[in-house]
mmCIF file of C-alpha atoms in Angstrom:
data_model
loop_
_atom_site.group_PDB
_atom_site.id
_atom_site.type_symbol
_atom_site.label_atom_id
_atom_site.label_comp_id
_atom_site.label_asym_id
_atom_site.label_seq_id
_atom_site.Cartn_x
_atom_site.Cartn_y
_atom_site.Cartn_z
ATOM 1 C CA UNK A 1 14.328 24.809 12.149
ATOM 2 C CA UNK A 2 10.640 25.191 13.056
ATOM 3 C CA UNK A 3 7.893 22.377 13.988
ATOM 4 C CA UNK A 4 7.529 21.973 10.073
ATOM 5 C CA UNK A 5 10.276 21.056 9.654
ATOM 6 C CA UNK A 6 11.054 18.741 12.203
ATOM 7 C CA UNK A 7 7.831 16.581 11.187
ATOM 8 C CA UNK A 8 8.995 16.643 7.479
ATOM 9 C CA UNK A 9 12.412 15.187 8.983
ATOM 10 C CA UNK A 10 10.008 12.859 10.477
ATOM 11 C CA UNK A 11 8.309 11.671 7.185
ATOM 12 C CA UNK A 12 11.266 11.260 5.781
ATOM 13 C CA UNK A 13 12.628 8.579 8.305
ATOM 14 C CA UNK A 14 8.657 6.975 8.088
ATOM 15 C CA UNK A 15 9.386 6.696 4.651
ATOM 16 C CA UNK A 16 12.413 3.953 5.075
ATOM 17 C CA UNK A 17 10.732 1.549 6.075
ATOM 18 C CA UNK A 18 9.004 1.223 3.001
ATOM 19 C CA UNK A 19 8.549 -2.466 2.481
ATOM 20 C CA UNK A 20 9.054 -4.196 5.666
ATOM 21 C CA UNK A 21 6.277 -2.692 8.440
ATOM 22 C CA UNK A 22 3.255 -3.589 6.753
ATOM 23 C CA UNK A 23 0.842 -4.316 8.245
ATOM 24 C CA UNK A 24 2.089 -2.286 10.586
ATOM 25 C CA UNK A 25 2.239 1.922 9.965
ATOM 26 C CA UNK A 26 4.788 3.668 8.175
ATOM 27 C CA UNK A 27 6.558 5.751 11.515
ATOM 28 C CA UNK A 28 8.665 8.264 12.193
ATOM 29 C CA UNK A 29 10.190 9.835 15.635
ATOM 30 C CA UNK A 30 12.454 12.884 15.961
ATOM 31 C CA UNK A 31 13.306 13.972 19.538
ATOM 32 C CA UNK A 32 13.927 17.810 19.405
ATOM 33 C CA UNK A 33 15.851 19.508 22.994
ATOM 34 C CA UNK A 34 17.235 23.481 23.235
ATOM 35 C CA UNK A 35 16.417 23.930 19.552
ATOM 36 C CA UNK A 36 18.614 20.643 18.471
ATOM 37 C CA UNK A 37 18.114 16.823 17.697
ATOM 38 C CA UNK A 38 19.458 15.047 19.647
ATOM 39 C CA UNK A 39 17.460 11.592 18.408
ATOM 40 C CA UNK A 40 15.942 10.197 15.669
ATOM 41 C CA UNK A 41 14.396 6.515 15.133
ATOM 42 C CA UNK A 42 11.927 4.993 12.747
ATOM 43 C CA UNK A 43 9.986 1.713 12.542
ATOM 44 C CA UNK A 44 12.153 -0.931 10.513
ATOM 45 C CA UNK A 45 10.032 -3.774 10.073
ATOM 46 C CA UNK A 46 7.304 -5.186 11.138
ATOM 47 C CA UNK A 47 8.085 -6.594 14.752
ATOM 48 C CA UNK A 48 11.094 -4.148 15.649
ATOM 49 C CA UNK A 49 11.147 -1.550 18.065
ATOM 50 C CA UNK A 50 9.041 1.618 17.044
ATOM 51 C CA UNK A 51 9.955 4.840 16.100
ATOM 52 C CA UNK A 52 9.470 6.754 19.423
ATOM 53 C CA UNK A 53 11.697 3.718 21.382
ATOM 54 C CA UNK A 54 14.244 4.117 18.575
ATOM 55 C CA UNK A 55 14.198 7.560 18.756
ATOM 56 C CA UNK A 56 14.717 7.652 22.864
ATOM 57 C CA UNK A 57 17.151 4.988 22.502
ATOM 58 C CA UNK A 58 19.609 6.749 20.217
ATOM 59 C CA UNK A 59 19.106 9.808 21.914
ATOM 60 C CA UNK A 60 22.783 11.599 22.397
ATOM 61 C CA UNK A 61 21.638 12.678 25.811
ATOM 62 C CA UNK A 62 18.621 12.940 28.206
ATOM 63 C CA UNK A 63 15.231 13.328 26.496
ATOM 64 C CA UNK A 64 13.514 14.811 29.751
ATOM 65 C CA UNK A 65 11.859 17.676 29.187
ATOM 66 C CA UNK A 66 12.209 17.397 25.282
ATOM 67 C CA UNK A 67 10.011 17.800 22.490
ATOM 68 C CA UNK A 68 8.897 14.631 20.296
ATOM 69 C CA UNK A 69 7.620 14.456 16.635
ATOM 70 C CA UNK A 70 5.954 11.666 15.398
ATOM 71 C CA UNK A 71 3.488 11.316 12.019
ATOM 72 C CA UNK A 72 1.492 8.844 13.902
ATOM 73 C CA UNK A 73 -0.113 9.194 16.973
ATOM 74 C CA UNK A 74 2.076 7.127 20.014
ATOM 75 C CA UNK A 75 0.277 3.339 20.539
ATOM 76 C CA UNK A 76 -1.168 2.828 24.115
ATOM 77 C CA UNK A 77 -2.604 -0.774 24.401
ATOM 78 C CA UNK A 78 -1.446 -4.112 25.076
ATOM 79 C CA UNK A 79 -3.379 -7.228 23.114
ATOM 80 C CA UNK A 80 -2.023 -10.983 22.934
ATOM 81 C CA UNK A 81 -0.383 -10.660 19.479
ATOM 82 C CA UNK A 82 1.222 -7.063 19.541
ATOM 83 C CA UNK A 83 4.884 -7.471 19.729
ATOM 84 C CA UNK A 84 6.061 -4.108 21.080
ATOM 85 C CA UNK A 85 5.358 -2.573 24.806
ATOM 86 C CA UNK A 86 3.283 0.549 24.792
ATOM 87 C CA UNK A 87 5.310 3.611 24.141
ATOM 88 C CA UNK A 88 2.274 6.393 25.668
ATOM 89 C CA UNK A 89 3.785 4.303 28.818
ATOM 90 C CA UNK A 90 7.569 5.319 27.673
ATOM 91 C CA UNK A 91 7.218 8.828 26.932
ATOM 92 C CA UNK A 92 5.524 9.057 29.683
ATOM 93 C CA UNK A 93 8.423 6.992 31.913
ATOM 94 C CA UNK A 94 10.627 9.417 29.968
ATOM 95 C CA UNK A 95 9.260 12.626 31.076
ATOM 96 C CA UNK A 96 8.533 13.751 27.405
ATOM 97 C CA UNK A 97 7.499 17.558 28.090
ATOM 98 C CA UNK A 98 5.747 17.879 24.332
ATOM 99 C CA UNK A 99 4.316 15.813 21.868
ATOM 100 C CA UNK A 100 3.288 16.993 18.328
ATOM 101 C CA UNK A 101 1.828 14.230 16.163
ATOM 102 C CA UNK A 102 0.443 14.489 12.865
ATOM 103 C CA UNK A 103 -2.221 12.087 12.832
ATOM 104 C CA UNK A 104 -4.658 9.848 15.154
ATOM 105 C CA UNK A 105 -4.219 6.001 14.533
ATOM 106 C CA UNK A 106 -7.201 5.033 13.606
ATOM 107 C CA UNK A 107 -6.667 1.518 14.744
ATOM 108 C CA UNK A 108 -9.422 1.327 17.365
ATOM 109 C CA UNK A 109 -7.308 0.010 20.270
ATOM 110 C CA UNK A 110 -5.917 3.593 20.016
ATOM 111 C CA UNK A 111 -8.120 5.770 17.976
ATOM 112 C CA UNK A 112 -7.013 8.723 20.103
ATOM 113 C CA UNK A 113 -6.778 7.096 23.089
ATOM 114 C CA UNK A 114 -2.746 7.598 23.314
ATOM 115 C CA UNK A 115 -3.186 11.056 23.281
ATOM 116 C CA UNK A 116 -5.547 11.485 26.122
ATOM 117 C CA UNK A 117 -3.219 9.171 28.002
ATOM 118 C CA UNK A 118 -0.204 11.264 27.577
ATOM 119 C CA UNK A 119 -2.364 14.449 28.130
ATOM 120 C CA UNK A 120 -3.723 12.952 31.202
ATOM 121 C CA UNK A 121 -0.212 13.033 32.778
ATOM 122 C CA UNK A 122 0.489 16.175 31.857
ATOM 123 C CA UNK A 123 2.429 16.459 28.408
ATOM 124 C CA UNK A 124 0.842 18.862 25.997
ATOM 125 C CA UNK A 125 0.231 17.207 22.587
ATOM 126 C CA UNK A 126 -0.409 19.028 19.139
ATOM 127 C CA UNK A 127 -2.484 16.901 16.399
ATOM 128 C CA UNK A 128 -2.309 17.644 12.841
ATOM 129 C CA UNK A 129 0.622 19.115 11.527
ATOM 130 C CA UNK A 130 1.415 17.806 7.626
ATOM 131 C CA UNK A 131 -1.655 15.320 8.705
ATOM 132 C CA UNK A 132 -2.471 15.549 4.815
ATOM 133 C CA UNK A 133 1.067 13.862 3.773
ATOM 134 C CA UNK A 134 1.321 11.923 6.985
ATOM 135 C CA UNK A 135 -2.284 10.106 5.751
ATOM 136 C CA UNK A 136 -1.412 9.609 2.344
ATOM 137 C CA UNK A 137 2.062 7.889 3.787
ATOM 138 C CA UNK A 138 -0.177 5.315 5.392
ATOM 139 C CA UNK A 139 -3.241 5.207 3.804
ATOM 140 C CA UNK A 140 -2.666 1.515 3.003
ATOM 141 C CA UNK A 141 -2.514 0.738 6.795
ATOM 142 C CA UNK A 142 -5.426 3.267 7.523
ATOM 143 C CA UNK A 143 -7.086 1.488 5.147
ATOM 144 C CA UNK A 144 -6.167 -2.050 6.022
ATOM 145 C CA UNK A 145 -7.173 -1.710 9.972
ATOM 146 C CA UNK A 146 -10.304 0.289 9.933
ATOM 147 C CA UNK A 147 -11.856 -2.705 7.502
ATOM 148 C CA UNK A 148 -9.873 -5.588 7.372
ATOM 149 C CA UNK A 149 -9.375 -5.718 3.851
ATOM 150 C CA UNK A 150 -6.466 -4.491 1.319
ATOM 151 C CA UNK A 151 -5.572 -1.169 0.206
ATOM 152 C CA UNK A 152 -5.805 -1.443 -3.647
ATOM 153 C CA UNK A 153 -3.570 0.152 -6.375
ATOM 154 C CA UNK A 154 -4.055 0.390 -9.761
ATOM 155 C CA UNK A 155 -1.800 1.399 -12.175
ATOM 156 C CA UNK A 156 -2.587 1.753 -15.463
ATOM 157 C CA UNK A 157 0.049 2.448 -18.558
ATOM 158 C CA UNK A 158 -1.570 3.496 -21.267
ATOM 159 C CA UNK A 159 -1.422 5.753 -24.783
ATOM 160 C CA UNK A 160 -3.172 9.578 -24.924
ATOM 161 C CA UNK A 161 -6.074 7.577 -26.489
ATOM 162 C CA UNK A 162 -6.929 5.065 -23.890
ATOM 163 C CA UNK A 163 -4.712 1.952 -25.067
ATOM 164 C CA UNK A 164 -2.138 -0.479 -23.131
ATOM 165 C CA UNK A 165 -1.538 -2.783 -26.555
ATOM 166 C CA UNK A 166 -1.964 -2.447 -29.934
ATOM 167 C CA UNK A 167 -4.637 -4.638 -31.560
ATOM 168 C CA UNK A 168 -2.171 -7.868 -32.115
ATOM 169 C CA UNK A 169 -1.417 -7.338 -27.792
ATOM 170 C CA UNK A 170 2.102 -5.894 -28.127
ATOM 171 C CA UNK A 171 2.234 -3.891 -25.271
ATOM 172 C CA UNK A 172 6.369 -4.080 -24.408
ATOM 173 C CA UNK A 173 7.094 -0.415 -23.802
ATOM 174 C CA UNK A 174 4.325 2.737 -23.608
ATOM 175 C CA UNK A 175 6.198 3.596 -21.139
ATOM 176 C CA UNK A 176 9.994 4.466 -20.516
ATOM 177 C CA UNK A 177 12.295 3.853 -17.787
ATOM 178 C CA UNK A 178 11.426 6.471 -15.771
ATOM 179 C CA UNK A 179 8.010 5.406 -15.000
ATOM 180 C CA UNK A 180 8.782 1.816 -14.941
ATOM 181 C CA UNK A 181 11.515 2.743 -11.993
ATOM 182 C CA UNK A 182 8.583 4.608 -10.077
ATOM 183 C CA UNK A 183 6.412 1.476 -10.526
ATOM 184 C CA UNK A 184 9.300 -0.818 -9.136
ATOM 185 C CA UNK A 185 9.150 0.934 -6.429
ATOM 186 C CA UNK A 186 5.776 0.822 -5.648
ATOM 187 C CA UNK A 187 6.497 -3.046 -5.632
ATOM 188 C CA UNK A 188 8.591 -2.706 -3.114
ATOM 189 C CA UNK A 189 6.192 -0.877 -0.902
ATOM 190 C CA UNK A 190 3.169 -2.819 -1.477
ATOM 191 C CA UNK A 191 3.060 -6.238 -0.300
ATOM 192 C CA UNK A 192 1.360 -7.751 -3.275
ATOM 193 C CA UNK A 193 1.451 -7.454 -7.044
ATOM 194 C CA UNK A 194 -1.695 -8.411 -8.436
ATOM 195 C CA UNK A 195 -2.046 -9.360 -12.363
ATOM 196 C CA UNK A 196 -4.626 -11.952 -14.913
ATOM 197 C CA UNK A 197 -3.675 -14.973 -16.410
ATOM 198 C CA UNK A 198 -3.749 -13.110 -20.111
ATOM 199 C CA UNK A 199 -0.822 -10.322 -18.800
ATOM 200 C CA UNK A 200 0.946 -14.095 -18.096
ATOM 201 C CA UNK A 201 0.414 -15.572 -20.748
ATOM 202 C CA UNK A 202 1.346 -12.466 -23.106
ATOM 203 C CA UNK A 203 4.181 -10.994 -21.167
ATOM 204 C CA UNK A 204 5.982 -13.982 -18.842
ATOM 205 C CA UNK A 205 6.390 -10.930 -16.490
ATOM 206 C CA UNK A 206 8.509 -11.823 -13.168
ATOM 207 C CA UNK A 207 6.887 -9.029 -11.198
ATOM 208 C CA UNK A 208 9.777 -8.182 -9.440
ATOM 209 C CA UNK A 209 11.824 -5.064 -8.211
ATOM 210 C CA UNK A 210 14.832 -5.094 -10.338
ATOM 211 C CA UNK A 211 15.191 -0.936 -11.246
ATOM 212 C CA UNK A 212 15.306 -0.200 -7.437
ATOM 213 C CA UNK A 213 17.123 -1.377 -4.047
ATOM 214 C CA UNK A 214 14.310 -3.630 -1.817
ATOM 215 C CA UNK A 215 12.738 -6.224 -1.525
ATOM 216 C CA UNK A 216 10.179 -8.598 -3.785
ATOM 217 C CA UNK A 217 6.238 -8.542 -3.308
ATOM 218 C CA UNK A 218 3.875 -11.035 -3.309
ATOM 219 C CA UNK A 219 2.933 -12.055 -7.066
ATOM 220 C CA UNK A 220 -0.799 -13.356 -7.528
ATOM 221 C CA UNK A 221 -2.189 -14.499 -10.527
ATOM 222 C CA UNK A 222 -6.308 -14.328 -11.338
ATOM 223 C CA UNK A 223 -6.456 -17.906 -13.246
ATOM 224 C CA UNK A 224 -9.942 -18.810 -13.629
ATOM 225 C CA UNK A 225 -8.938 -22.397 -15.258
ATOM 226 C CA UNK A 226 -5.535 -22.594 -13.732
ATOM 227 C CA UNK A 227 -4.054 -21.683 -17.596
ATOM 228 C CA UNK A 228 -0.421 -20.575 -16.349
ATOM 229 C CA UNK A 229 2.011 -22.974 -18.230
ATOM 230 C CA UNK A 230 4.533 -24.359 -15.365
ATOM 231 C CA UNK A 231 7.183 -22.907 -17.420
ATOM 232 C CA UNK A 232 6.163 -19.454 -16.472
ATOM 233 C CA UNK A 233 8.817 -17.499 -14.868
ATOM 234 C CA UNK A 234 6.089 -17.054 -11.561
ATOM 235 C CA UNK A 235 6.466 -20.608 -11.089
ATOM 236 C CA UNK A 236 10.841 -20.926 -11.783
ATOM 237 C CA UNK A 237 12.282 -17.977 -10.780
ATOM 238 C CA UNK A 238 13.578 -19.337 -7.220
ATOM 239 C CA UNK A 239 11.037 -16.900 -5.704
ATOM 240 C CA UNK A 240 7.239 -19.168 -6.911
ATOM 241 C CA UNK A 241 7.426 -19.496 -2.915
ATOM 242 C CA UNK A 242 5.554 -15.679 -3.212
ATOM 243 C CA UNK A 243 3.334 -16.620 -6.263
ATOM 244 C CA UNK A 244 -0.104 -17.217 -5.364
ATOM 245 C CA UNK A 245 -2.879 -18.224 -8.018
ATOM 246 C CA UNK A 246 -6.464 -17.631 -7.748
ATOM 247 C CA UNK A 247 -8.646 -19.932 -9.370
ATOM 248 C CA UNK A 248 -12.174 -20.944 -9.957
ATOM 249 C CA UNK A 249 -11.334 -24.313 -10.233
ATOM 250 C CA UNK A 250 -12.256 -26.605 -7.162
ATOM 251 C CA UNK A 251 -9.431 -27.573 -4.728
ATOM 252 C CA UNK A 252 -10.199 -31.538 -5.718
ATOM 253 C CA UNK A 253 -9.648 -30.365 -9.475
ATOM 254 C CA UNK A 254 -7.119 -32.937 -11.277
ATOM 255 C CA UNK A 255 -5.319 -29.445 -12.045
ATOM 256 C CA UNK A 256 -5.508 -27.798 -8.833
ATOM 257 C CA UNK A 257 -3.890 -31.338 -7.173
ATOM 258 C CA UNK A 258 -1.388 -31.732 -9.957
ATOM 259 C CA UNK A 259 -0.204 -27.672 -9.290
ATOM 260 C CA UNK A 260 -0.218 -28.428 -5.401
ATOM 261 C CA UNK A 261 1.747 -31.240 -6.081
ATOM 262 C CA UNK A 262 4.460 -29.296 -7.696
ATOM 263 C CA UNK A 263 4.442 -26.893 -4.867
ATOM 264 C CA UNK A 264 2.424 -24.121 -6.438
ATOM 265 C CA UNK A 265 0.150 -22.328 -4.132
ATOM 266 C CA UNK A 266 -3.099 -22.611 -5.587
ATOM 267 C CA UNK A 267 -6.473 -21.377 -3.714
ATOM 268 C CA UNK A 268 -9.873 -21.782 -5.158
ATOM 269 C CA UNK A 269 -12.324 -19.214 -4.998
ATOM 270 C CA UNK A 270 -15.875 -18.618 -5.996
ATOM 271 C CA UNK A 271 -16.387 -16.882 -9.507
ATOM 272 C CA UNK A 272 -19.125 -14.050 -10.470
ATOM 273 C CA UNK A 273 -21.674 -14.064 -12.946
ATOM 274 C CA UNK A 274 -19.967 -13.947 -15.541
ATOM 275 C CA UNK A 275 -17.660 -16.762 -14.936
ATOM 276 C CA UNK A 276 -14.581 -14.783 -13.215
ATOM 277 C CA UNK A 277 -13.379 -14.729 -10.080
ATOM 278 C CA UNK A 278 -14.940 -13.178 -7.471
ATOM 279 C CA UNK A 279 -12.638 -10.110 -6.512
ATOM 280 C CA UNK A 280 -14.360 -9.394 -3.201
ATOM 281 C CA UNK A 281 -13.276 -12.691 -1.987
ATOM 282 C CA UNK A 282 -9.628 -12.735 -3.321
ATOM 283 C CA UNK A 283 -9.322 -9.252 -1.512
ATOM 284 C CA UNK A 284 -10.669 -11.140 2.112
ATOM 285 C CA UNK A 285 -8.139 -13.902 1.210
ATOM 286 C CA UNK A 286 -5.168 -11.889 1.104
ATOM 287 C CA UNK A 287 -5.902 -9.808 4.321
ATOM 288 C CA UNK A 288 -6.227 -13.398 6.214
ATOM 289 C CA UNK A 289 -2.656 -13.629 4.598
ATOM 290 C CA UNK A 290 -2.080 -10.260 6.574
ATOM 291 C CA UNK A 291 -1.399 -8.568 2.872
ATOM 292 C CA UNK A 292 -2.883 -5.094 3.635
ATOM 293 C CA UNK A 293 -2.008 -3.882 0.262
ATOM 294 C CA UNK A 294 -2.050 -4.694 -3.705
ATOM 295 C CA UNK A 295 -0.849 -2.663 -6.747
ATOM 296 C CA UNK A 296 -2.999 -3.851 -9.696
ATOM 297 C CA UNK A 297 -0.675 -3.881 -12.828
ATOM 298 C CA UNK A 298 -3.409 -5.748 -15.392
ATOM 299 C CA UNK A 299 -4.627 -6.083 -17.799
ATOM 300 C CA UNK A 300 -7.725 -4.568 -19.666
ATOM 301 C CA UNK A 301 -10.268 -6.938 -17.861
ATOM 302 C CA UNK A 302 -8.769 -6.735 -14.438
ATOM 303 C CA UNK A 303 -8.646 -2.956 -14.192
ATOM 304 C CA UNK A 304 -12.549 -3.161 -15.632
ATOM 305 C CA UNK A 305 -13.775 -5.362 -12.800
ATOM 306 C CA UNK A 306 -11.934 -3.715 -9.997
ATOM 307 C CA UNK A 307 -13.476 -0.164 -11.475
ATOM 308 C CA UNK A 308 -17.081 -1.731 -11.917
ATOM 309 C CA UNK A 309 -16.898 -3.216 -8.448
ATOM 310 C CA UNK A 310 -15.818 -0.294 -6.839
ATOM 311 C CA UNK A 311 -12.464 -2.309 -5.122
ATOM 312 C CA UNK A 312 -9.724 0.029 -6.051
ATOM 313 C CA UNK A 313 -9.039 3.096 -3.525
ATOM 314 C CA UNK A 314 -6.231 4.818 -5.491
ATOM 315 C CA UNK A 315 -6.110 4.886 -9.282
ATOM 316 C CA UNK A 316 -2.202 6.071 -11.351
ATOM 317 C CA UNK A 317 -2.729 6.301 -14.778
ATOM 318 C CA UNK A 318 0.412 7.138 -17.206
ATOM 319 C CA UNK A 319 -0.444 8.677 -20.158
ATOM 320 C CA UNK A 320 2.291 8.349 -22.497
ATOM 321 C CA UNK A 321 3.022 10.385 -25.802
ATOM 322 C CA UNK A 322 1.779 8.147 -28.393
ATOM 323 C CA UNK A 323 -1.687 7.453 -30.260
ATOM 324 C CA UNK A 324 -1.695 3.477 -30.892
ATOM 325 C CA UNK A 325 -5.497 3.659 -32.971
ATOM 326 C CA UNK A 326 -7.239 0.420 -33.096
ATOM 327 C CA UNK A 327 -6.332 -1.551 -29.985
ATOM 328 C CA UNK A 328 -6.817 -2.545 -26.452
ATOM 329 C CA UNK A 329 -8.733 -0.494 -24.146
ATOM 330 C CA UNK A 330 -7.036 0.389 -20.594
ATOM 331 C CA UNK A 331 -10.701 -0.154 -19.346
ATOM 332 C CA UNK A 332 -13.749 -1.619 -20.850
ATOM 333 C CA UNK A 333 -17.519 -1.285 -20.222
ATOM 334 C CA UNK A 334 -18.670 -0.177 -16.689
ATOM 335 C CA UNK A 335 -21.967 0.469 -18.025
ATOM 336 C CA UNK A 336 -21.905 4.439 -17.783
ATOM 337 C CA UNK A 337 -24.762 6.052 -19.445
ATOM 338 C CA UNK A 338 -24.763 9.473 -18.662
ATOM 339 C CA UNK A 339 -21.614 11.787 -17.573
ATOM 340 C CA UNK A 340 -22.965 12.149 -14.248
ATOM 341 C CA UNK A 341 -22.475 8.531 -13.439
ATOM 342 C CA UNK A 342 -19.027 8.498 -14.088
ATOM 343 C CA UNK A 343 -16.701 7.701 -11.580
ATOM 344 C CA UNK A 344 -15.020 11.131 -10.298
ATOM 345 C CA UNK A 345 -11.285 10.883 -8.333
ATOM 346 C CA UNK A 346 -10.533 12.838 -5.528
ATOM 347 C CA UNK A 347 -7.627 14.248 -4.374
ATOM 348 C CA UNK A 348 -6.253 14.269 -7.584
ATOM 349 C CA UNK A 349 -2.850 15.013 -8.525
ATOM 350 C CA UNK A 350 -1.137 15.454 -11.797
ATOM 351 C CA UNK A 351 2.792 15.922 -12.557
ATOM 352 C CA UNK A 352 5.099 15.221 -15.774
ATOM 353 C CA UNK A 353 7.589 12.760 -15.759
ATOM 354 C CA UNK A 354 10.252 12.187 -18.223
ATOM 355 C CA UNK A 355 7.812 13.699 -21.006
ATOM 356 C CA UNK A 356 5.309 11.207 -19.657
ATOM 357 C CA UNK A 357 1.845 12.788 -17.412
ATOM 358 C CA UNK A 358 0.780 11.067 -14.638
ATOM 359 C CA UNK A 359 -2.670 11.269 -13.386
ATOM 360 C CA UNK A 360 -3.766 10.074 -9.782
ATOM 361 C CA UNK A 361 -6.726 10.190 -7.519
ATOM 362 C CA UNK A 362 -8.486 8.470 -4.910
ATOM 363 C CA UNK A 363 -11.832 6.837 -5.518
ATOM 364 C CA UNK A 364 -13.226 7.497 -1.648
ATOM 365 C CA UNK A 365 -10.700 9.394 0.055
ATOM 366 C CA UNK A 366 -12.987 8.893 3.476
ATOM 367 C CA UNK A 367 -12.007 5.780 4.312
ATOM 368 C CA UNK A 368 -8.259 6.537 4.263
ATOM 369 C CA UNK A 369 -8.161 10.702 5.777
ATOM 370 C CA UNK A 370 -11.321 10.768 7.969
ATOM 371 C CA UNK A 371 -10.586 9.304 11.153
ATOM 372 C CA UNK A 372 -6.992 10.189 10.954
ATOM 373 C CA UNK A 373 -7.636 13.713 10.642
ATOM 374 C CA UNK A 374 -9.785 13.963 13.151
ATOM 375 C CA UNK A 375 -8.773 16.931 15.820
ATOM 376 C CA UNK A 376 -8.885 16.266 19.012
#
């Protein structure tokens, strides 16, 4: 085994905690000695130990002199509400001989700052290696800490011409099991599923993860005139303790009191011009929640306003193998005039799954792969 593939062993342990770090990073350690592991740890949840401590703690023997692998550069500060010691200050307690780290933290209390400190006391550090798939792991948290608000998702299901219901609204399957697994577990890695009152009121959908092992997001609801019937299963599935409903509706509204009554969390926030509610502000809700990310799943008008506004960073469109002909759009009018003002992806990607294509870019990749891929 080379450095490769030591950091890919790496990922791979980053990638179980999926679900429970947020909004801490997605992080994982492997401790490398005479050409053999001899310790591996990741970050479990959010609060635990972190992957370098885990990694030194199950060690099979010394880890003096070793080498250490990491996809996120080692944390190095101490603030009032981070729950962890410093491990820069363990490594270097350990006598770690080499570090190689795939990306910076771009959380400015470290923002390179670990690596200079280990370098400082004499461990040689290597920065970048897979820093492309170490970013895209944790562009949600990149996202989340460099401006305080959510990492958004959309994902969009939807026929070879453009449509996620035919013209009456049914809508119930485009696409097959397959993708619907992938998308469950997406829930279970973001912490919030976002939907409208009309995907509600059409579907009932419980917004769950039912197709894969982990554990249940945050549902919210746009509900401009609080609309969602109390029957809904949001609101009686044992779980309306993670519903949250947006409304435009003030908090001394006869509705709003009568759904806080019943125990429904209900916040009121300002609409646009047009009458809905102001996504900007639902986005600065949910990070003072400490949600740092939301996979949009609908419908037609809530992927159109998060497109017009320019609030999504990462867009997953399936195209599935049907024409529908007269029905609902995916997305409706942005007010694009001329093919230069479209809206171009980057870093796209495109694979086939279960006969079904799925197409997926970023909408400004700089905020999430910048500063972590900075050399230093």
């Amino acid at each position: 085994m080379n450095d490769r593939d030591y950091m890919k062993r790496a990922l791979e342990l980053a990638r179980q905690g999926r679900g429970y770090t947020s909004p801490n990073p997605l992080v994982g350690s492997v401790i490398v000695k005479n050409g053999r592991i001899i310790g591996e740890g990741y970050h479990r949840r959010y609060g635990d130990k972190h992957a370098e401590v885990m990694a030194i703690e199950n060690a099979s023997e010394s880890v003096e002199g070793a080498t250490l692998y990491c996809n996120l550069e080692p944390c190095c500060h101490t603030i009032p509400e981070k729950k962890t010691p410093p491990c820069s200050l363990r490594l270097i307690r350990e006598k770690i001989k080499r570090l190689v780290v795939a990306t910076k933290d771009p959380n400015p209390y470290v923002n390179g700052n670990g690596i200079q400190m280990l370098r400082r006391h004499g461990i040689e550090v290597e920065v970048g290696l897979l820093a492309e798939e170490a970013a895209e792991l944790n562009a949600p948290y990149f996202k989340y800490i460099q401006t305080g608000r959510p990492f958004v998702h959309l994902k969009i299901a939807q026929s070879l011409d453009g449509r996620i219901a035919t013209s009456n609204g049914h809508s119930q399957w485009i696409t097959n099991q397959s993708a619907r697994r992938l998308v469950h577990l997406w829930r279970a890695t973001y912490d919030a599923v976002l939907v409208g009152i009309n995907t509600v009121l059409k579907d009932d959908p419980s917004l769950t993860v039912r197709e894969v092992a982990g554990r249940n997001p945050y549902r919210v609801v746009l509900d401009e005139r609080l609309q969602i019937p109390n029957t809904a299963r949001l609101l009686t599935d044992g779980l309306q303790e993670r519903t949250l409903i947006f409304t435009t509706l003030p908090p001394d509204h006869p509705r709003v009191l009568e759904s806080q009554k019943q125990e429904i969390q209900v916040l009121s926030v300002g609409a646009d011009e047009h009458g809905w509610i102001r996504l900007s502000e639902v986005l600065e809700r949910l990070a003072n929640l400490k949600i740092a990310s939301v996979l949009v799943e609908g419908g037609s008008q809530v992927f159109t306003s998060f497109i017009q506004e320019r609030l999504f960073d990462k867009i997953s469109v399936f195209l599935a193998p049907m024409i529908i002909g007269a029905g609902i759009n995916s997305v409706q009018e942005i007010g694009t005039e001329q093919l230069t003002d479209a809206l171009k992806l980057r870093r796209v990607h495109i694979e086939v799954i279960d006969q079904q294509a799925l197409v997926e870019g970023f909408l400004d990749e700089r905020i999430i792969f910048e500063k972590a891929l900075e050399k230093i």
